[in-house]
XYZ file of C-alpha atoms in Angstrom:
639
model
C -2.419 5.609 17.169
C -3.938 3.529 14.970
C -7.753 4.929 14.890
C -9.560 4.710 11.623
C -10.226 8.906 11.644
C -6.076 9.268 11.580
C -5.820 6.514 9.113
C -8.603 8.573 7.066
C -6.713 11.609 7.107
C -3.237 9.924 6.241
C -4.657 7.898 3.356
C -6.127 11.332 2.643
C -2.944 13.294 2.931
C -1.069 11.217 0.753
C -3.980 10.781 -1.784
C -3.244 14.208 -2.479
C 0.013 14.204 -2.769
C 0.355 11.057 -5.575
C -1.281 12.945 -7.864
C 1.260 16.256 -7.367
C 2.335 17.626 -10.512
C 4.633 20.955 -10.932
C 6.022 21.531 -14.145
C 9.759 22.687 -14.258
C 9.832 21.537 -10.626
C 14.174 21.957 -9.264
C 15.308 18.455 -8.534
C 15.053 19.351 -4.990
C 11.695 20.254 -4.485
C 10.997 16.601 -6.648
C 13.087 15.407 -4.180
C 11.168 16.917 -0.993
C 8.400 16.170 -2.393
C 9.169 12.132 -2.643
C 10.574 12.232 0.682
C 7.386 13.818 2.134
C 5.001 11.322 0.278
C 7.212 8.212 2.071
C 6.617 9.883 5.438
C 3.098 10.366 5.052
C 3.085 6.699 4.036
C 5.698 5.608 6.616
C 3.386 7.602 9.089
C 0.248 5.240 7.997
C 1.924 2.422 8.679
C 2.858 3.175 11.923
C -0.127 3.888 12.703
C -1.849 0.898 11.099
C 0.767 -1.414 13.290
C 3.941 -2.533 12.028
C 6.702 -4.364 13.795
C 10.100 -3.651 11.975
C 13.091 -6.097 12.102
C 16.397 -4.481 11.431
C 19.094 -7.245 10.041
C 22.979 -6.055 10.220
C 25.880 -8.097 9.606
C 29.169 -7.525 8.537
C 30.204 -8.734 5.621
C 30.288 -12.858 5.247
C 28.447 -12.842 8.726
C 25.776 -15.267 7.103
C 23.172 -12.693 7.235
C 21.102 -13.508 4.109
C 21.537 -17.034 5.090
C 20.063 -16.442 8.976
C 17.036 -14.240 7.709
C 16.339 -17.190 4.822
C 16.538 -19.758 7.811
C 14.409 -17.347 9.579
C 11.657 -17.087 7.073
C 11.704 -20.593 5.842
C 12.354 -19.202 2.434
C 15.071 -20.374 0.416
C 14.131 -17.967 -2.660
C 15.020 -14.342 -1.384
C 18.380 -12.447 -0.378
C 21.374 -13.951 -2.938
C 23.667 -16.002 -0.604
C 27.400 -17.658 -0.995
C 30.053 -16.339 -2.277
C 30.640 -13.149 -3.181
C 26.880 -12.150 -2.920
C 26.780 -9.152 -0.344
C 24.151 -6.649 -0.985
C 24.997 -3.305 -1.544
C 21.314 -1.858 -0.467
C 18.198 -2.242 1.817
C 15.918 -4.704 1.166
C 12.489 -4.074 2.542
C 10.587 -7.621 3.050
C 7.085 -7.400 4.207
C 5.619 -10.762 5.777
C 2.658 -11.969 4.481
C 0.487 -14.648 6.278
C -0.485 -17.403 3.774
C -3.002 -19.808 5.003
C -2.071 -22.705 3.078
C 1.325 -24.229 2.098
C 1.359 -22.853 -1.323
C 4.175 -19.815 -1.424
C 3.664 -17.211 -4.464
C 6.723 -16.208 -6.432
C 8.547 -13.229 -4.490
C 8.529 -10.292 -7.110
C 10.970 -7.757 -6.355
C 11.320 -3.830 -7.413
C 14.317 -1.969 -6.799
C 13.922 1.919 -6.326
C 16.469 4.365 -7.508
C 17.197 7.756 -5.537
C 15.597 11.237 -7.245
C 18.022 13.496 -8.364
C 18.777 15.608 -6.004
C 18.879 12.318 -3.175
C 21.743 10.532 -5.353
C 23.439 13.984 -5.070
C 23.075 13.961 -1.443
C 24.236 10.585 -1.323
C 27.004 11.275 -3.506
C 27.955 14.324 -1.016
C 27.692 12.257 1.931
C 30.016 9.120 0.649
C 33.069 11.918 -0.276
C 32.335 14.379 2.668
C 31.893 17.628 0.286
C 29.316 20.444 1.401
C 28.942 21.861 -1.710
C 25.262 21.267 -2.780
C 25.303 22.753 -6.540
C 28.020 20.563 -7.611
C 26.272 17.634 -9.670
C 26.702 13.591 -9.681
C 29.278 14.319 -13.127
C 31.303 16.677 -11.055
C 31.859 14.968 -7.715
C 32.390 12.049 -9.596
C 36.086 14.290 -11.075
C 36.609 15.220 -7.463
C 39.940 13.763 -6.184
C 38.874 11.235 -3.960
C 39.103 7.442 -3.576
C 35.692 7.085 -3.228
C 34.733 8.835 -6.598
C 34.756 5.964 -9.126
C 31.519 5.296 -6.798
C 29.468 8.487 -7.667
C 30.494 7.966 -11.302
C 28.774 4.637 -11.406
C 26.188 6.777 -9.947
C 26.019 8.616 -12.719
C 26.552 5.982 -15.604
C 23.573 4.310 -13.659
C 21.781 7.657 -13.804
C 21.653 7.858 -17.489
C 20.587 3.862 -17.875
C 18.114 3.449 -15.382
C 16.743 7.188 -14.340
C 15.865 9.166 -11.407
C 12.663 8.022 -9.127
C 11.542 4.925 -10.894
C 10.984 1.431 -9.729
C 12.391 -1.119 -11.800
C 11.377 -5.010 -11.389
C 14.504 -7.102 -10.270
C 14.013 -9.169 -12.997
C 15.226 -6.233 -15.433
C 17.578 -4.491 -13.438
C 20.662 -6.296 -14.761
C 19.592 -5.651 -18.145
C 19.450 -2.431 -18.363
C 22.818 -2.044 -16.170
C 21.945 -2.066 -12.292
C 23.070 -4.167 -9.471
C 22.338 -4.384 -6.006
C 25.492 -6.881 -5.188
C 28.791 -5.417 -5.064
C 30.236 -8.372 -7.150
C 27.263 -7.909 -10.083
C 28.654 -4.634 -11.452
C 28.430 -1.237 -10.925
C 25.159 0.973 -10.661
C 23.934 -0.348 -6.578
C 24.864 2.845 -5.329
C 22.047 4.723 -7.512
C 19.313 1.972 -5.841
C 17.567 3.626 -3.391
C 15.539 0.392 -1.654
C 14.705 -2.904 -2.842
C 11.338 -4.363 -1.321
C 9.030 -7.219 -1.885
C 5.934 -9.227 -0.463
C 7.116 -12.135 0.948
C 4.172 -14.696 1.608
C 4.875 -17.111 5.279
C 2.463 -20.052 5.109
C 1.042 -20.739 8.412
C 2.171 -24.379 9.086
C 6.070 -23.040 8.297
C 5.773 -20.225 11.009
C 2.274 -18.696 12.360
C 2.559 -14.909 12.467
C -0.150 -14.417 15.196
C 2.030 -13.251 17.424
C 2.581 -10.123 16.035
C -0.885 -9.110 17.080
C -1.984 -8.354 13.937
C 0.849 -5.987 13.131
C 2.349 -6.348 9.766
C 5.611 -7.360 9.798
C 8.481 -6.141 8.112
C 11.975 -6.923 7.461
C 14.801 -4.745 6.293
C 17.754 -6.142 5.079
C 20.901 -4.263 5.465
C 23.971 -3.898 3.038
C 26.874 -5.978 4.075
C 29.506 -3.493 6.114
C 33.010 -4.384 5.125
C 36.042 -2.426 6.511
C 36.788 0.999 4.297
C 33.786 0.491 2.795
C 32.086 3.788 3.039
C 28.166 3.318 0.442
C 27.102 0.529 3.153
C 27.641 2.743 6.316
C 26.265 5.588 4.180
C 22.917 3.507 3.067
C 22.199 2.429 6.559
C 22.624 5.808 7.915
C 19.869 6.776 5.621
C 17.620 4.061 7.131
C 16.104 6.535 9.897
C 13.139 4.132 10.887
C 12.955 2.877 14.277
C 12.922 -1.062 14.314
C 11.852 -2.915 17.391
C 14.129 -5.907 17.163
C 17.754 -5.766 15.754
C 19.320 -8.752 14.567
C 22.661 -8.829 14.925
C 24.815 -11.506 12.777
C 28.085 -12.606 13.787
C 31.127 -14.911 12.104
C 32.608 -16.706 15.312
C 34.897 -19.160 13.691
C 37.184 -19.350 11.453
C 39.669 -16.894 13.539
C 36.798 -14.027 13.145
C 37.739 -11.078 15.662
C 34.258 -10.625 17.536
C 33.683 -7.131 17.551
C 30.167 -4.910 19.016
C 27.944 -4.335 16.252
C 26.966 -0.864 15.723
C 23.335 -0.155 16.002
C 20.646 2.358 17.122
C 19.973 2.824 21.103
C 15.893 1.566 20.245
C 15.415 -1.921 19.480
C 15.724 -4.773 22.223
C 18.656 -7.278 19.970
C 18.693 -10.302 19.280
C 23.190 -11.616 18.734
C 23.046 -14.111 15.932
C 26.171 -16.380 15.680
C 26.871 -17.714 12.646
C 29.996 -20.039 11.278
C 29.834 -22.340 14.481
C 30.872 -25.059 12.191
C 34.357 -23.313 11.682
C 35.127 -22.509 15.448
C 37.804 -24.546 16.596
C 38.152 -27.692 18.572
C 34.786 -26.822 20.433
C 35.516 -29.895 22.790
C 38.304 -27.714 24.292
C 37.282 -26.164 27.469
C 39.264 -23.380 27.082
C 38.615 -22.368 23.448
C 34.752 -22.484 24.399
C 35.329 -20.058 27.473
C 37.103 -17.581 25.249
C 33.867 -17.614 22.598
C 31.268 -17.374 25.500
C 33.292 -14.611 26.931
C 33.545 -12.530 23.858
C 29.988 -13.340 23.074
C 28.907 -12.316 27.019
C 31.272 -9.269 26.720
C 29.178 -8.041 23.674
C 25.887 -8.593 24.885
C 26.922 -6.538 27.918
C 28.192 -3.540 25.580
C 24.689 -3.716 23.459
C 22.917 -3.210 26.993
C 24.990 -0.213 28.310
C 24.625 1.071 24.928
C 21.025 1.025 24.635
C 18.425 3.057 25.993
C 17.119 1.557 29.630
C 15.398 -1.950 29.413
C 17.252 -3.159 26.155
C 16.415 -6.720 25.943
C 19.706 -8.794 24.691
C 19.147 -12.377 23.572
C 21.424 -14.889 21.780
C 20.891 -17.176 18.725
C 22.570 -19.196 16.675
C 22.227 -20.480 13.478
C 23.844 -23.095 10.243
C 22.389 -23.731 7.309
C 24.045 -27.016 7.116
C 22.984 -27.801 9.809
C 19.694 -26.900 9.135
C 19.547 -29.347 5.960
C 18.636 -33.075 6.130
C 20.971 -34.363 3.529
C 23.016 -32.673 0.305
C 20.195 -32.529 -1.770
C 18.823 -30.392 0.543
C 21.597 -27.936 1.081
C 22.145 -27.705 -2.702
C 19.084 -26.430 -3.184
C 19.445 -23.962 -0.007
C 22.837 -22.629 -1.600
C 23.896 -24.593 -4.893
C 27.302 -22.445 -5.021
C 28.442 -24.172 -1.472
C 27.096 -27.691 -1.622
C 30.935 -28.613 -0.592
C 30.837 -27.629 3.349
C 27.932 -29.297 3.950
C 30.127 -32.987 4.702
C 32.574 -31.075 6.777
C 29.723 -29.198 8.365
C 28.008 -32.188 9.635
C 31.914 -33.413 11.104
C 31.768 -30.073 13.182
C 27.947 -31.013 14.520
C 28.729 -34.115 15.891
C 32.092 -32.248 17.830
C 29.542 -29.272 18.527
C 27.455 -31.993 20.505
C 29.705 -33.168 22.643
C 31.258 -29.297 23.553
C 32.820 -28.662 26.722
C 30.568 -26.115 28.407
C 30.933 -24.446 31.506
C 27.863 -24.972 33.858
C 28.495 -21.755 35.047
C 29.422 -19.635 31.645
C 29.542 -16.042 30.942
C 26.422 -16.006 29.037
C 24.494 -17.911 32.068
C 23.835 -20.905 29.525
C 22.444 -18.594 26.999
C 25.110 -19.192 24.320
C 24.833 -23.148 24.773
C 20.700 -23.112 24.260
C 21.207 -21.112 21.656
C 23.945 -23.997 20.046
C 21.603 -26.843 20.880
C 18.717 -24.984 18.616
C 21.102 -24.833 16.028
C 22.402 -28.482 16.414
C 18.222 -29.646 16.298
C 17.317 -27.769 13.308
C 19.562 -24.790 12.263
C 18.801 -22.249 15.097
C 15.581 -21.973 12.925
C 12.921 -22.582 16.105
C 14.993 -21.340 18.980
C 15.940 -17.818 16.501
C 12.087 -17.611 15.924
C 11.396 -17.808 19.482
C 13.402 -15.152 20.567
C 11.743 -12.637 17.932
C 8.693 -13.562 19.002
C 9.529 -13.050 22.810
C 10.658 -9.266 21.800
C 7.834 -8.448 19.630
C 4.817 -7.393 22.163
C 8.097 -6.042 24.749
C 7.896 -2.248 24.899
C 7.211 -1.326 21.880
C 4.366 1.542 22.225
C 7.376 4.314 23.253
C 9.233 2.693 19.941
C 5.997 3.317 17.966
C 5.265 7.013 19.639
C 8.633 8.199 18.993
C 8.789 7.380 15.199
C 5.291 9.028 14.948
C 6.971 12.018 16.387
C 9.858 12.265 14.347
C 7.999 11.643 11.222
C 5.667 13.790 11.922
C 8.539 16.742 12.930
C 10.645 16.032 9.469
C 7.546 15.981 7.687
C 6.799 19.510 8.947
C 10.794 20.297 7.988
C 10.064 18.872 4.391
C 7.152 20.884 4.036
C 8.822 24.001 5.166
C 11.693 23.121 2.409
C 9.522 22.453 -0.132
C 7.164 25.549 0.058
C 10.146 27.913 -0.310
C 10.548 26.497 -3.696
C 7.268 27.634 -4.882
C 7.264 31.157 -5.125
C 10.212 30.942 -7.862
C 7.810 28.115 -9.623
C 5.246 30.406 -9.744
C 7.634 33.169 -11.773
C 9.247 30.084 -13.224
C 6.188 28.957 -15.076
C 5.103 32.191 -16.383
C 8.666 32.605 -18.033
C 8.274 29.659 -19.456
C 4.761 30.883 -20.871
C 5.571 34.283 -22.194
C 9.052 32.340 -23.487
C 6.782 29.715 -25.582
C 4.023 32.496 -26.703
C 7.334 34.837 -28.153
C 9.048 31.671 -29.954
C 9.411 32.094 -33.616
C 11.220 28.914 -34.440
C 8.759 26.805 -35.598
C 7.476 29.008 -38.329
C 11.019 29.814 -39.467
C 12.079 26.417 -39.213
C 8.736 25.565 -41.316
C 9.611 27.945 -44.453
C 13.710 26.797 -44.183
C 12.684 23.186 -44.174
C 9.964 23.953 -46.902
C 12.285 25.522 -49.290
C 14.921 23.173 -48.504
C 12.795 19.972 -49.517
C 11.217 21.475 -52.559
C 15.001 22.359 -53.739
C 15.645 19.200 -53.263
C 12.961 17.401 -54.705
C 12.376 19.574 -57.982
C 16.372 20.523 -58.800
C 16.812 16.641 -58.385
C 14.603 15.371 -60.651
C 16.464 13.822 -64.185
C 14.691 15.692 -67.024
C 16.075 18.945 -66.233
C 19.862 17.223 -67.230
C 18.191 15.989 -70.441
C 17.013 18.979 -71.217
C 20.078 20.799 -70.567
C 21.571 18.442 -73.060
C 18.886 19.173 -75.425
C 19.909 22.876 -75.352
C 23.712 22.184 -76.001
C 23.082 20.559 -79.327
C 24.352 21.859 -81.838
C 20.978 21.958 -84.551
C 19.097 24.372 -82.774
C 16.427 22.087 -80.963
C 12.487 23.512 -80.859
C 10.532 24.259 -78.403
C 8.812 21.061 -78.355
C 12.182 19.410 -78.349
C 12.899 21.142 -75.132
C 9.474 20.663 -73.498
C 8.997 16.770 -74.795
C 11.542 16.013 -71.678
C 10.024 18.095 -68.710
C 6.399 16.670 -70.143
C 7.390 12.971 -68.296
C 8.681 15.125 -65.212
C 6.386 13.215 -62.047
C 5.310 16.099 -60.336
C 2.904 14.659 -58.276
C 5.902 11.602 -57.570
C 8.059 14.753 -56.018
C 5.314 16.647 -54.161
C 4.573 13.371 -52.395
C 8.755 13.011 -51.870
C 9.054 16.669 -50.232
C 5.753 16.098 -48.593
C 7.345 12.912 -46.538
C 10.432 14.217 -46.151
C 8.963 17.769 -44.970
C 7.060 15.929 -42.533
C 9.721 13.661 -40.571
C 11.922 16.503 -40.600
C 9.326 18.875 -39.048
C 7.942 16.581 -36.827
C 11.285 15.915 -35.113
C 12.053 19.252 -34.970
C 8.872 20.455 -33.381
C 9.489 17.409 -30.701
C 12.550 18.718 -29.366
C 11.396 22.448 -29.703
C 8.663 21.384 -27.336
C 10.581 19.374 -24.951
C 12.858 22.733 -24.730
C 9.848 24.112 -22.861
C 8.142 21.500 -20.852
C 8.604 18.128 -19.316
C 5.294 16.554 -20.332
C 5.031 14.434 -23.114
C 4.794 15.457 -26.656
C 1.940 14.158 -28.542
C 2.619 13.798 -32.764
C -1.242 13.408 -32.928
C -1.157 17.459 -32.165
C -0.252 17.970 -36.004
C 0.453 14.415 -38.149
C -2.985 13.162 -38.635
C -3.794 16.084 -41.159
C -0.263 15.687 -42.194
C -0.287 11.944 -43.339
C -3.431 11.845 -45.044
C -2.835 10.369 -47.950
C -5.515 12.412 -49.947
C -3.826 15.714 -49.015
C -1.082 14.738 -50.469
C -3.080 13.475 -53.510
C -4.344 16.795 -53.737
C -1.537 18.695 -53.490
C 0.389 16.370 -56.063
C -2.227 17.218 -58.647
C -2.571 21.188 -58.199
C 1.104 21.185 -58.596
C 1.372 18.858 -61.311
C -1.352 21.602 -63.121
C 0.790 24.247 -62.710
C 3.174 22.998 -63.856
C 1.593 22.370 -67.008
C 0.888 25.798 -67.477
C 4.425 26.856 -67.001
C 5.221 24.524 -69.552
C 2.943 25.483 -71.950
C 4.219 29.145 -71.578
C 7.605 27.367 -72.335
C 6.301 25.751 -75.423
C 4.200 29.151 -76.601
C 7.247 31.299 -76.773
C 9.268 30.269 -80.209
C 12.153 31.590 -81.459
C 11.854 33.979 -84.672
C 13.246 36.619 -86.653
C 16.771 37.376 -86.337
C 17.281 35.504 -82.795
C 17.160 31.869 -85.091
C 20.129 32.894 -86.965
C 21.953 32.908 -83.692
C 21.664 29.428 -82.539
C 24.358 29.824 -79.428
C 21.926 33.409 -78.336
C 19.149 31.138 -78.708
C 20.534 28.130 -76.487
C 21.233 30.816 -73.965
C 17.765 32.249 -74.033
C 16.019 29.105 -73.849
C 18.071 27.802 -70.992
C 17.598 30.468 -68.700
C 13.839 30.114 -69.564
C 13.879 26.535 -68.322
C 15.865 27.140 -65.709
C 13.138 29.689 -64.277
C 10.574 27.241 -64.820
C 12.311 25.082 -62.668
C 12.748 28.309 -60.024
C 9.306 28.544 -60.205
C 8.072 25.056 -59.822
C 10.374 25.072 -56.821
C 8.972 28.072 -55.626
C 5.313 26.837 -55.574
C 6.021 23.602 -54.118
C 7.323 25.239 -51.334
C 4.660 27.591 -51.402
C 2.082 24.402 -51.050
C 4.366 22.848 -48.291
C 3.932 26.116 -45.854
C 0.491 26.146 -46.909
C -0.357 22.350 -45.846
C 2.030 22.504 -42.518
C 1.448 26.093 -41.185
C -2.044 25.129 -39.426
C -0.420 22.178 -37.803
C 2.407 23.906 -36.940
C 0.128 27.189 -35.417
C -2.630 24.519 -33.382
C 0.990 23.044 -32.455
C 1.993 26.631 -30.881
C -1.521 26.724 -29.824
C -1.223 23.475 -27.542
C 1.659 24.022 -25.806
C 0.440 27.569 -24.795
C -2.459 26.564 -23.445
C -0.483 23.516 -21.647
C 1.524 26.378 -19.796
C -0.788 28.714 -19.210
C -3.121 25.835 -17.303
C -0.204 24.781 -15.423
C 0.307 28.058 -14.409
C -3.018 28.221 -12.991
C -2.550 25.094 -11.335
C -0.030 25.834 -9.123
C -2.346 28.488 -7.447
C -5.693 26.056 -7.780
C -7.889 24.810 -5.326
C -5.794 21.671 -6.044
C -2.802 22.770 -7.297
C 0.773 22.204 -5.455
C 0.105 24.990 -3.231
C -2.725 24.322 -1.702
C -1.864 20.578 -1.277
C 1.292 21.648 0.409
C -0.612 23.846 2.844
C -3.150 21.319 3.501
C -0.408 18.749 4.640
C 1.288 21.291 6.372
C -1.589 22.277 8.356
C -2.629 19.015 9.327
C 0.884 17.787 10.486
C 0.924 20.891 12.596
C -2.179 20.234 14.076
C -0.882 15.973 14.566
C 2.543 18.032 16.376
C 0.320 20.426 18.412
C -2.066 17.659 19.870
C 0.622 14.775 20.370
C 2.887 17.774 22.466
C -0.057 18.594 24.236
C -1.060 15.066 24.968
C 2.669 14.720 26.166
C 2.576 17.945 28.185
């Protein structure tokens, strides 16, 4: 592993698969489909060199604490009270050449769709797969309120997207159990963290990139944190292990994978008791000894075991400096320095159960913190059989690539039949058009039957003298035609636009573009021009009102004659309504049709595309091919 062709062809592989696209895709093939692309990019790495550091702890182990001693880096990984992570954090070590450190910049991932359903399924123990996040989270269980934060967080902060730490909280997600709800929607958390050289040199990884994953905190009952490190499926080299031993802490085997060679981190030494008691220290180095014996037999053959120890007190010159380290515990660090001076004179047994392994790793801790001596053992495991480590992670990822690719090609077929529904559905759609004329007539209703003058008139008509013509038409003569036409125009055109959004978001995910139809829409001079050819019709109308007096026999019947005459107005006002919603259709229809027009032709390509040279299929077969070809040579180079 490692060569610059495989590199080539990974970098390749996943190229490809960035730019993936299926329309309408099931939240499980989006879901395959992201879990493929972090194999492909897991499987790079590997292959590049990478040595992966695995940190559990239980909770208030001093985990975050350790791995900030460890780094020299009192900036990541919240520590003190109440601050236990809910989810991985992925820190990748960067050398930095001088002392300068830049800002750490965090982004927290959130599961797709269909992995926060898994997840859900996996923290109650159901089976069924179609129920959603909303539904488990009514299931009877104790651990539901948990998948309905999922949820809640689901509708804040999405499906698939990374989000910088910064703006997590404010937009409702957490990745601390004590910051509110919404961790168990994060899928990872990861950041560059820079390591100047004259803090720790880095060389002796060999040029391998180191990386760090931060576990959740595992508390008792507590089922998301056993859940989100079961989901952790990489291989690490080195475990770290951290461990509470005072304070009346039961010492207990951590549970961890068979591969990496471990390195037992104590922690709390400052509130073990009465360490100058010979028999109090035998019972901690026995406990310790007994555990380190359990992670060997439990391991696969040639587990390395170390022990380290480590206090952040301890590891601080004066209070200034441990306020700055952890500001919400600047108490302990008097008493702390009290248990250092009883820690230096302890009564150890030449002949202990950890063979003086447990007392170097106290004296490290009394020098500086446990800092150098915790260092020293991660850099004595680093280069220790790790190529079988390395080769088996290959292998897997290379086997549940081939799985994902198997799982996501079923899902294509119904795509395929999917997407031309959704064609033929858009191409038979008559909405738009009917929603055009009802929102046409409606607005021109509203804007002509509104206006005043057609009250005044009406009053006109009801007096008593027999008003003329001119009386009736002196009113409607000051009615702003052009001043309503421009009213039903704007309000046409909101109203239309935000139907036409949602009509196309009913039939495809990609984004709807307003340029598609409201540039001819908001010029100003068709609206100038349709304003004045209304405003001339009217006129005419008008003048037909005027041209039509009342003579003969009818003006001896001025209550016949108030009747006539109102009814004439009042189909001059039909009609004027009727043409300005004539004009409306007129001036919307060709937006609305090149509308239609666009989101055809935006299905019908996609629909193309999934059978393309470069389309989802092909892709999919490419990758598929080539990871059976990496299985086929990699078993045959085993064989």
């Amino acid at each position: 592993m490692g060569d610059a062709h495989l590199l080539s062809r990974l970098d390749r592989l996943a190229g490809s698969l960035a730019g993936l696209n299926v329309p309408g895709a099931s939240p499980v093939f989006v879901d395959r489909i992201e879990q493929l692309r972090q194999v492909l990019q897991r499987m790079r790495r590997v292959s590049a060199g990478e040595l992966r550091i695995v940190a559990l702890g239980s909770n208030a182990s001093l985990k975050s604490t350790t791995l900030r001693l460890l780094l020299g880096r009192d900036d990541i990984l919240a520590v003190g009270p109440g601050a236990v992570s809910a989810v991985a954090t992925e820190l990748r070590l960067v050398q930095a050449d001088g002392p300068d450190t830049a800002p750490v910049v965090f982004h927290a991932v959130t599961l797709t769709e269909e992995g926060a359903r898994r997840r859900a399924r996996r923290i109650l123990g159901v089976e069924d797969e179609y129920l959603s996040l909303e539904e488990m989270g009514r299931l009877p269980h104790q651990y539901a309120f948990l998948v309905q934060e999922m949820a809640d967080a689901a509708r804040r902060l999405g499906h698939n997207t990374t989000i910088p730490l910064t703006e997590l909280a404010g937009r409702g997600g957490s990745i601390t159990f004590n910051d509110g709800p919404g961790s168990a929607l994060i899928a990872r958390v990861s950041a560059e963290v820079t390591i100047p050289a004259d803090e720790w040199k880095l060389s002796w990884a060999d040029g391998r990139t180191v990386v760090l994953i931060d576990t959740p905190g595992t508390r008792k009952g507590s089922v998301l944190e056993d859940v989100v490190i079961a989901e952790m499926e990489s291989r690490a080299h080195i475990a770290l292990l951290t461990m509470a031993c005072g304070g009346g802490a039961t010492l207990v085997t951590p549970r961890v994978a068979p591969d990496p060679h471990c390195v037992f981190v104590t922690t709390r030494l400052d509130a073990v008791d009465n360490p100058h008691d010979p028999n109090s220290l035998h019972t901690l180095e026995t406990a310790v000894a007994a555990i380190m014996r359990e992670l060997r037999d439990g391991g696969r053959p040639g587990r390395d075991v170390r022990v380290a120890a480590t206090s952040g007190p301890w590891a601080a010159a004066d209070p200034d400096a441990w306020r700055a380290f952890d500001p919400n515990n600047e108490g302990i660090w008097k008493t702390a320095q009290v248990s250092k001076e009883q820690w230096g004179g302890a009564a150890w047994d030449p002949s202990g159960a950890t063979n003086g392994e447990l007392r170097r790793a106290v004296d490290g801790a009394l020098a500086d913190g446990g800092v150098t001596h915790l260092r020293g053992q991660v850099e004595a495991l680093a280069s220790k059989d790790t190529a079988h480590i390395d080769a088996q992670e290959f292998d897997h990822l290379v086997q549940q690539g081939l799985e994902l690719f198997v799982e996501a090609g079923t899902s294509l077929p119904s795509l395929a039949d999917a997407s031309k529904q959704r064609e033929q559905a858009a191409r038979g759609d008559a909405r738009p058009l009917a929603e055009l004329r009802r929102i046409a007539r409606e607005q021109a209703d509203i804007a002509v039957y509104s206006a005043d003058e057609w009250s005044e008139v009406r009053l006109t008509l009801t007096r008593g003298d027999g008003p003329s013509p001119s009386d009736v038409v002196e009113p409607l003569n000051r009615l702003d035609v052009a001043g309503l036409t421009a009213d039903a125009l704007a309000a046409a055109r909101v109203e239309l636009a935000t139907f036409l959004r949602g009509w196309w978001k009913s039939h495809t995910d990609r984004p709807f573009d307003p340029a598609l139809f409201t540039d001819a829409m908001e010029s100003g001079q068709a609206t100038e021009d349709a304003g004045t050819q209304l405003d001339t019709m009217a006129k005419r109308l008008l003048h037909q009102l005027a041209g039509r007096p009342r003579t003969g026999a009818a003006a001896q019947r001025p209550a016949k004659s108030t009747s006539l005459h109102f009814r004439q107005v009042a189909r001059v006002r039909e009609d004027l309504a009727r043409l300005l919603e004539r004009r409306l259709i007129d001036m919307f229809e060709p937006e609305v049709v090149r509308t239609q027009r666009a989101l055809s032709d935006l299905l019908h390509k996609q629909r193309l595309a999934l059978a393309g040279n470069h389309g989802p299929i092909a892709v999919l077969n490419v990758i598929g091919a080539e990871l059976q070809q990496l299985s086929t040579a990699r078993t045959g180079g085993a064989e």
